[in-house]
Coordinates of N, CA, C and O in Angstrom, one line a residue:
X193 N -4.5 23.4 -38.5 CA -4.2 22.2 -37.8 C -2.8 22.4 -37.1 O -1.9 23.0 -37.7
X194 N -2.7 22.0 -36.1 CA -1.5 22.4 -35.2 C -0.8 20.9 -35.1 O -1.5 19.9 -34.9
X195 N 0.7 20.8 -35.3 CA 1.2 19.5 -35.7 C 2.4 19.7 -34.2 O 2.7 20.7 -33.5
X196 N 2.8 18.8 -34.2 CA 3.9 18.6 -32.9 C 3.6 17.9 -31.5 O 2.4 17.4 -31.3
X197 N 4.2 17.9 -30.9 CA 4.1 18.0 -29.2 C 3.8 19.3 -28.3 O 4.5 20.4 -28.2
X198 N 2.9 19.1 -27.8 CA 2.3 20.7 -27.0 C 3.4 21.0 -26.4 O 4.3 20.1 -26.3
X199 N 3.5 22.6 -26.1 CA 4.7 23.1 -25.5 C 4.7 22.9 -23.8 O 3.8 23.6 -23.3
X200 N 5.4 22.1 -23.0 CA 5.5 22.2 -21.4 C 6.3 23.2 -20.9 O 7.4 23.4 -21.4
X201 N 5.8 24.1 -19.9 CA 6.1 25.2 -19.6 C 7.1 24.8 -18.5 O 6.7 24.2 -17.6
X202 N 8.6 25.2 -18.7 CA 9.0 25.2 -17.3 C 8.8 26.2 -16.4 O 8.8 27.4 -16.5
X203 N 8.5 25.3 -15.2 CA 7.7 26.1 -14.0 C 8.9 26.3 -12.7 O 9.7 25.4 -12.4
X204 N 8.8 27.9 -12.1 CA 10.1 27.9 -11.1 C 8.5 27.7 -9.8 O 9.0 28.3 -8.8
X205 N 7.7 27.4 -9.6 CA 6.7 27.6 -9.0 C 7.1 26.8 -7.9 O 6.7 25.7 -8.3
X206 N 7.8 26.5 -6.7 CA 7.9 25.9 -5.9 C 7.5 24.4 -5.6 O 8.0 23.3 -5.7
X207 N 6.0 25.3 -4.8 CA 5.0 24.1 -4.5 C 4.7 23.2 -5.3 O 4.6 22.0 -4.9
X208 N 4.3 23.7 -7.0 CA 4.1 22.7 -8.1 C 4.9 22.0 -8.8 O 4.7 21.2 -9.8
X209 N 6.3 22.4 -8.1 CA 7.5 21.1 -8.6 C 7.6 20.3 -7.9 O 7.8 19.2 -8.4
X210 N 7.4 20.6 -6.1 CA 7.5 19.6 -5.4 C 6.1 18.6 -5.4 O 6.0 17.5 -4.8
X211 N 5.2 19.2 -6.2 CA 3.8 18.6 -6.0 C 4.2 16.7 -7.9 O 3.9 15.5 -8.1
X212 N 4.9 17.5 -8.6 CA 5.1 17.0 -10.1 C 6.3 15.7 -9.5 O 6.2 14.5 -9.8
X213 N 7.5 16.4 -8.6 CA 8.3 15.1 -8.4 C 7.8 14.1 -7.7 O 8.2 12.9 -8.1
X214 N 6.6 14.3 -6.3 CA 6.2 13.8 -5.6 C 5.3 12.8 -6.2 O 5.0 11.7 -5.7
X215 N 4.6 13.3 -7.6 CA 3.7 12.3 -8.3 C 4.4 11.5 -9.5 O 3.8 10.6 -10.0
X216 N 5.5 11.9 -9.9 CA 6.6 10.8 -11.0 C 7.0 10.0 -10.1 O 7.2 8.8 -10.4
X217 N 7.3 10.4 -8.4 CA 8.4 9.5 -7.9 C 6.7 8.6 -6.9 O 7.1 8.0 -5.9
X218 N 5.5 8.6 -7.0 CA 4.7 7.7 -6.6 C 4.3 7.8 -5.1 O 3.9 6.8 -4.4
X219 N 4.5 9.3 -4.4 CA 4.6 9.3 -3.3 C 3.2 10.5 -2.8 O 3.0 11.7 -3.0
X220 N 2.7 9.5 -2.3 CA 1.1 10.2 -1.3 C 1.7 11.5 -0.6 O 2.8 11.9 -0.3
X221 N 0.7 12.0 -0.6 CA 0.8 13.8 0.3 C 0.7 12.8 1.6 O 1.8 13.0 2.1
X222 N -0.1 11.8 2.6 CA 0.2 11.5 3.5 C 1.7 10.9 3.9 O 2.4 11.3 4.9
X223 N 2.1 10.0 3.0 CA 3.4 9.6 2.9 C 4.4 10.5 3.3 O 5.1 10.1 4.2
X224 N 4.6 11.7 2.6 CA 5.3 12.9 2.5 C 5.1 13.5 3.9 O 6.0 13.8 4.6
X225 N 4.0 13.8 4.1 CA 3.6 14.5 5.4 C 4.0 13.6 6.5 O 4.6 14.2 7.4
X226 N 3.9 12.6 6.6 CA 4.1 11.5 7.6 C 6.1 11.9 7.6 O 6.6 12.4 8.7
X227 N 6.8 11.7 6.8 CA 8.3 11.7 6.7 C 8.5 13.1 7.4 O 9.5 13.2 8.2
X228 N 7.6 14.2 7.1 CA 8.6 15.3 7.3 C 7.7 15.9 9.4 O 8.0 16.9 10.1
X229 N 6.8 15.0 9.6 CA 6.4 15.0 10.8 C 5.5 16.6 11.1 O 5.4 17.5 11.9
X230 N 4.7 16.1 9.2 CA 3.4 17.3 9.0 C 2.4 16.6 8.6 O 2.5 15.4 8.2
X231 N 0.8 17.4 8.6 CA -0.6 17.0 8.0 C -0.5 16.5 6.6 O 0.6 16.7 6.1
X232 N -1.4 16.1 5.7 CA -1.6 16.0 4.6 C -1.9 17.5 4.5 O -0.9 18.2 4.2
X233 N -3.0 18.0 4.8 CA -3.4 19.8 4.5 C -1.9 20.1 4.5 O -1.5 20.4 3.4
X234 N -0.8 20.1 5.5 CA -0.4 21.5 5.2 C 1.0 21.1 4.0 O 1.9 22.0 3.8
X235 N 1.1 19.6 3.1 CA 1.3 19.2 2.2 C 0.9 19.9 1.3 O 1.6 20.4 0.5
X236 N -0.9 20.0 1.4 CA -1.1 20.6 0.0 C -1.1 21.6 0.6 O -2.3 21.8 0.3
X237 N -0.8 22.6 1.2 CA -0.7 23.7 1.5 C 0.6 24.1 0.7 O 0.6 25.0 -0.2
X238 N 1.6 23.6 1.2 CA 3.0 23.5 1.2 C 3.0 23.4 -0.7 O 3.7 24.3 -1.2
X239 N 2.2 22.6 -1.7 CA 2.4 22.6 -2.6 C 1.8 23.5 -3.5 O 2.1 23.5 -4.7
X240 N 0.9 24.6 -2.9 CA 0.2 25.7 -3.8 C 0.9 27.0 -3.4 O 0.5 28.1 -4.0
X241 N 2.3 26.9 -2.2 CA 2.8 27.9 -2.8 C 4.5 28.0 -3.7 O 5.5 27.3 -4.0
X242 N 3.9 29.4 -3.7 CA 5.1 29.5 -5.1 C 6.3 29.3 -5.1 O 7.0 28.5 -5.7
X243 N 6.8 30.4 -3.9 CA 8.7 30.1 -3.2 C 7.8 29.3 -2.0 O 6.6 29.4 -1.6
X244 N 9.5 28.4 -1.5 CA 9.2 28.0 -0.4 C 10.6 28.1 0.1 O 11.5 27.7 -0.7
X245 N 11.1 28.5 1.5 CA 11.9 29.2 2.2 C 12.7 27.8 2.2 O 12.1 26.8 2.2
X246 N 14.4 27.9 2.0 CA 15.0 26.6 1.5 C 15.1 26.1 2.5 O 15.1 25.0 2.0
X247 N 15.2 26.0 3.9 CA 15.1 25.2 4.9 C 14.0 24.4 4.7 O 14.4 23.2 4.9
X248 N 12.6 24.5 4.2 CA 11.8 23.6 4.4 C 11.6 22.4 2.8 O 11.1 21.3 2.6
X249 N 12.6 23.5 1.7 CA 13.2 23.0 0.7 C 13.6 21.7 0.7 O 13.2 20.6 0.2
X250 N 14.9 22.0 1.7 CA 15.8 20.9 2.1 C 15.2 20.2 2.5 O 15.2 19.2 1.9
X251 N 14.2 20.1 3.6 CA 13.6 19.0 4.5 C 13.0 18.2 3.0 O 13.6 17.1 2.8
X252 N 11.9 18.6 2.2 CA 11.6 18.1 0.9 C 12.1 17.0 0.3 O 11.7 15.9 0.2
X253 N 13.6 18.0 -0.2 CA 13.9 17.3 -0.8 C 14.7 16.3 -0.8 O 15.0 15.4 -1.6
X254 N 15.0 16.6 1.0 CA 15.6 14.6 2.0 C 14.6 13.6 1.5 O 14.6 12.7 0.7
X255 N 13.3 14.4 2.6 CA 12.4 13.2 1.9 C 12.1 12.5 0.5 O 12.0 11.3 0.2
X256 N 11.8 13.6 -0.2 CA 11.9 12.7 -1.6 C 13.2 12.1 -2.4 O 13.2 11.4 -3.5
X257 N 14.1 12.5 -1.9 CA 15.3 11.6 -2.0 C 15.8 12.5 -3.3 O 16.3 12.0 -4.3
X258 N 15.5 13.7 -3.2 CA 16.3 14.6 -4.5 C 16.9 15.7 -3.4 O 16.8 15.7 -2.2
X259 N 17.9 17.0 -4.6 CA 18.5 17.4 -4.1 C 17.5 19.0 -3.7 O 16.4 18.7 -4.2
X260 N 17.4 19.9 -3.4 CA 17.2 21.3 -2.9 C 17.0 21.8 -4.7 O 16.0 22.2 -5.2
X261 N 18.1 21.6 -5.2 CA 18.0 22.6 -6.4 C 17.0 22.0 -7.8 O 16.5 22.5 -8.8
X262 N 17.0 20.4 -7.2 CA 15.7 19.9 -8.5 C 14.2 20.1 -8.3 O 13.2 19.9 -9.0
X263 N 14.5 20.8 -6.9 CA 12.7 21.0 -7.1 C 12.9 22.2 -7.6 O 12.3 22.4 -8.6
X264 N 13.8 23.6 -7.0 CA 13.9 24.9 -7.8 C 14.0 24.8 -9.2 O 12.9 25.1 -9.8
X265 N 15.0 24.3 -9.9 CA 15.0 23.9 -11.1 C 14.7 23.0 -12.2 O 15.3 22.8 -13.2
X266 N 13.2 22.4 -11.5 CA 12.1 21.4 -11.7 C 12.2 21.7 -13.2 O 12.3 22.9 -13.2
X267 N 12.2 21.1 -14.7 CA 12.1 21.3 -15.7 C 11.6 19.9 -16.3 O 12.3 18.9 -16.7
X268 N 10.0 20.0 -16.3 CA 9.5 19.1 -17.2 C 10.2 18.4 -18.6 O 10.4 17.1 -18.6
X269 N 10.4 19.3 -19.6 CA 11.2 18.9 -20.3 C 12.6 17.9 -20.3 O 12.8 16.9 -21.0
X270 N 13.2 18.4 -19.5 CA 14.2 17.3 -18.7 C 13.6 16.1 -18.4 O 14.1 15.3 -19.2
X271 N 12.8 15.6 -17.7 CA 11.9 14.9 -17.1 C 11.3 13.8 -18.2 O 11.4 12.5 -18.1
X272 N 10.9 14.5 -19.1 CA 10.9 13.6 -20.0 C 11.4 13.1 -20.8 O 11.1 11.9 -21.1
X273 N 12.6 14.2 -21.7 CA 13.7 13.7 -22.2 C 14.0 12.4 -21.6 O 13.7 11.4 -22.2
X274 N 14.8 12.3 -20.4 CA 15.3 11.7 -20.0 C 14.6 9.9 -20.0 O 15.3 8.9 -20.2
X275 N 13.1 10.0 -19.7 CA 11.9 9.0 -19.7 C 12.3 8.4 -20.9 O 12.8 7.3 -20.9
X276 N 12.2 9.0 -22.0 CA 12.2 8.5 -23.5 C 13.6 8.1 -23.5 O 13.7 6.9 -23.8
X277 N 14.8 8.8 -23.3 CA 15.9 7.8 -23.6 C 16.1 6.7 -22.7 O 17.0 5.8 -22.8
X278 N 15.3 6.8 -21.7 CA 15.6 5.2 -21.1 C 15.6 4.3 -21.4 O 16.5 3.4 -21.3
X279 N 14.1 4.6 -22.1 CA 12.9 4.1 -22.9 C 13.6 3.2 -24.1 O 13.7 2.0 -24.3
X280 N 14.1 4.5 -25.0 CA 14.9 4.3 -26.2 C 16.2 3.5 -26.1 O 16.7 3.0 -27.1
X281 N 16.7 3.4 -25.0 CA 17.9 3.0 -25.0 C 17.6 1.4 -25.2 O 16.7 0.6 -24.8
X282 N 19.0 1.0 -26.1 CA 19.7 0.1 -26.1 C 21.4 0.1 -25.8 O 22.3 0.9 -25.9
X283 N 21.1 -1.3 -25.4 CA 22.4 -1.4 -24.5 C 23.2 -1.6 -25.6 O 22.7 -1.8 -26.7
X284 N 24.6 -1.7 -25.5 CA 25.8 -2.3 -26.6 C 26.3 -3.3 -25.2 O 25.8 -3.6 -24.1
X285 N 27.7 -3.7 -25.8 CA 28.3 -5.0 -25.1 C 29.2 -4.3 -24.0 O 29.6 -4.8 -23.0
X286 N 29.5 -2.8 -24.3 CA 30.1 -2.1 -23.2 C 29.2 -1.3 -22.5 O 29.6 -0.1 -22.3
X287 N 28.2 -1.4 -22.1 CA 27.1 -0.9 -21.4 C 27.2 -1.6 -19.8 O 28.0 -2.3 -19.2
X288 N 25.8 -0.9 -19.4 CA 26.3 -1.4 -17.8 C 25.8 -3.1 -17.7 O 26.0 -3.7 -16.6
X289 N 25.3 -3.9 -18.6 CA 25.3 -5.1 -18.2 C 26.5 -5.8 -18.3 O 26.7 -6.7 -17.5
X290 N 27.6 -5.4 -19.6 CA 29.1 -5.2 -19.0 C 29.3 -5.1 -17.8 O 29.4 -6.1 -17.1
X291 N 29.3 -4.2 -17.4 CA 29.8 -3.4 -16.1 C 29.3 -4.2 -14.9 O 30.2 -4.6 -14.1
X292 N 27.9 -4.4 -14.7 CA 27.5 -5.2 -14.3 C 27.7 -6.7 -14.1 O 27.6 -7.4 -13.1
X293 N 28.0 -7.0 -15.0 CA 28.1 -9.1 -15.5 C 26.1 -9.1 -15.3 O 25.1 -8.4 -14.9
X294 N 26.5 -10.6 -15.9 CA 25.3 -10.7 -16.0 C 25.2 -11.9 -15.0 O 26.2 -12.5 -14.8
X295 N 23.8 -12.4 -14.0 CA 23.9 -12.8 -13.6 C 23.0 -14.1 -13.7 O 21.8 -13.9 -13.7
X296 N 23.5 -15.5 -13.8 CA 22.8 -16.7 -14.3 C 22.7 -17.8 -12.8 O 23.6 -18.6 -12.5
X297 N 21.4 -17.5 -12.3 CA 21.3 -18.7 -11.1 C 21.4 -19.7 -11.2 O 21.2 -20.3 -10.1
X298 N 21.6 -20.5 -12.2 CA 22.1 -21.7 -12.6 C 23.2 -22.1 -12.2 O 23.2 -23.0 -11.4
X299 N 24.1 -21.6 -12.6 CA 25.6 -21.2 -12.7 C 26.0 -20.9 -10.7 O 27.0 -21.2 -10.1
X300 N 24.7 -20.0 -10.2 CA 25.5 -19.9 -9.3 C 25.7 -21.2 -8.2 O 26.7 -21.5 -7.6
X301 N 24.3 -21.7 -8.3 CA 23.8 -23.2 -7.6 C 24.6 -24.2 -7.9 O 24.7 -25.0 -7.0
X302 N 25.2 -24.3 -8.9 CA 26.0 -25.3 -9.9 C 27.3 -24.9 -8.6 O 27.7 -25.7 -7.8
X303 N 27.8 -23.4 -8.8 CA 29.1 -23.4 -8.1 C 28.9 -23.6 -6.7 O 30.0 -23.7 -6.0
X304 N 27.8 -23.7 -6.1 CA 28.0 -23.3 -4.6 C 27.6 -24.9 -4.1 O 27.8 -25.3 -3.0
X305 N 27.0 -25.7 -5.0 CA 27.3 -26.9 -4.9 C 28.3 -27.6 -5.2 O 28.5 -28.6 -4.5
X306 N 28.8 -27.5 -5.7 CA 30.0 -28.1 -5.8 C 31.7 -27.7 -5.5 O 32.7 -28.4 -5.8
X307 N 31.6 -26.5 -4.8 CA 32.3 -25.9 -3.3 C 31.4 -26.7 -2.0 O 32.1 -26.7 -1.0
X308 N 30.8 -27.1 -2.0 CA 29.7 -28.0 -1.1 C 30.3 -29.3 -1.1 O 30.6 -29.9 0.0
X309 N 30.5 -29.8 -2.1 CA 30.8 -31.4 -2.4 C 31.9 -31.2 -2.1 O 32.2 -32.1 -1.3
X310 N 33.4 -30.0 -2.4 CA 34.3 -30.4 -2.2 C 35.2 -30.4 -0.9 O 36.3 -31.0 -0.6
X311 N 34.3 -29.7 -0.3 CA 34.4 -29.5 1.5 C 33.7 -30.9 1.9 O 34.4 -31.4 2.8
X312 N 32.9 -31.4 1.8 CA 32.7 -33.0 2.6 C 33.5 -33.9 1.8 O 33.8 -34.8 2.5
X313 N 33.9 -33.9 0.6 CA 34.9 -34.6 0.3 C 36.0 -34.7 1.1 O 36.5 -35.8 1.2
X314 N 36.8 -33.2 1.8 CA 38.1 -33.2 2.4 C 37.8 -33.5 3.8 O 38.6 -34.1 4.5
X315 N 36.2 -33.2 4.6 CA 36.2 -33.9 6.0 C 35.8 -35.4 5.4 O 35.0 -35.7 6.3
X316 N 35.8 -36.1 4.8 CA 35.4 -37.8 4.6 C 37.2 -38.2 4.8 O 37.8 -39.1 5.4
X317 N 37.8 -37.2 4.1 CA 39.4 -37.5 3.8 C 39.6 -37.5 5.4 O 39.6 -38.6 5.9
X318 N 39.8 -36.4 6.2 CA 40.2 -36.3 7.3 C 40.2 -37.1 8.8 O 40.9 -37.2 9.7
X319 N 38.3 -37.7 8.3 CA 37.9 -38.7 9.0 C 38.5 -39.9 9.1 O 38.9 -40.5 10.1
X320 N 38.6 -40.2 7.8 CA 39.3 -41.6 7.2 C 40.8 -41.4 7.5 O 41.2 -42.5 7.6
X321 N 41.7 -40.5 7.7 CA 43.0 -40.1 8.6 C 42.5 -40.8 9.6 O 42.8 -42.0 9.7
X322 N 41.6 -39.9 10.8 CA 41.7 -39.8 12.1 C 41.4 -41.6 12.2 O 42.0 -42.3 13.1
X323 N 40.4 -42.2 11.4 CA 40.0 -43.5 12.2 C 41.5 -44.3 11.9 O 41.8 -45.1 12.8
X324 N 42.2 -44.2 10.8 CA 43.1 -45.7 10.5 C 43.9 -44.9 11.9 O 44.0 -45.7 12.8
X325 N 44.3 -44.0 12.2 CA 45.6 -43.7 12.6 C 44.8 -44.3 14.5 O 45.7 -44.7 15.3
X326 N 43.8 -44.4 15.0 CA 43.2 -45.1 15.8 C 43.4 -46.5 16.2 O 42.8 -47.1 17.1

């Protein structure tokens, strides 16, 4: 009986990293092909080979909004690590909802009405100037 998590191979295989980011990050071989002003075919063309010359690298990896060297050094394992501590993560009180603030639309409606009220309050003032002084 074999116990664990199967082993993921990191792959330097070009085309099948750019084929793995393109399906984590949700993005059609038309989609991709459309951005870089190519076919679907020569997408999957583009994804069954192994090196791919870094100019067309770079074009890639504009489009998928990563850098040149994450599809070279595409490492599954990373990939998921990273999924699971997202996952795993809990925040503390200096985390980024700290960092952040938090945001309560109650509070904001509350303030922006009543910066509201207190601006027609000061033209009712101003009006009530201009008529006695008439």
């Amino acid at each position: 009986m074999v116990t664990g998590s199967p082993e993921i191979q990191t792959t330097k295989h070009h085309g099948k990293n750019i084929q793995k980011i393109r399906v984590y990050m949700n993005v059609k071989q038309n989609a991709l092909a459309t951005d870089l002003g190519l076919t679907q075919q020569d997408i999957s063309a583009l994804e069954k080979q192994e090196n791919i010359d870094d100019a067309m690298l770079v074009k890639v990896a504009e489009a998928l909004g990563v850098s040149a060297e994450v599809i070279k050094e595409f490492d599954e394992r990373n990939v998921i690590n990273n999924i699971n501590n997202v996952r795993d993560c809990t925040f503390s009180d200096n985390s980024i909802n700290s960092v952040a603030g938090t945001f309560n639309p109650v509070e904001k409606i509350v303030e922006l009405y009543e910066r509201l009220l207190t601006s027609e309050k000061e033209k009712v003032e101003m009006l009530k100037k201009i008529s006695t002084k008439e």
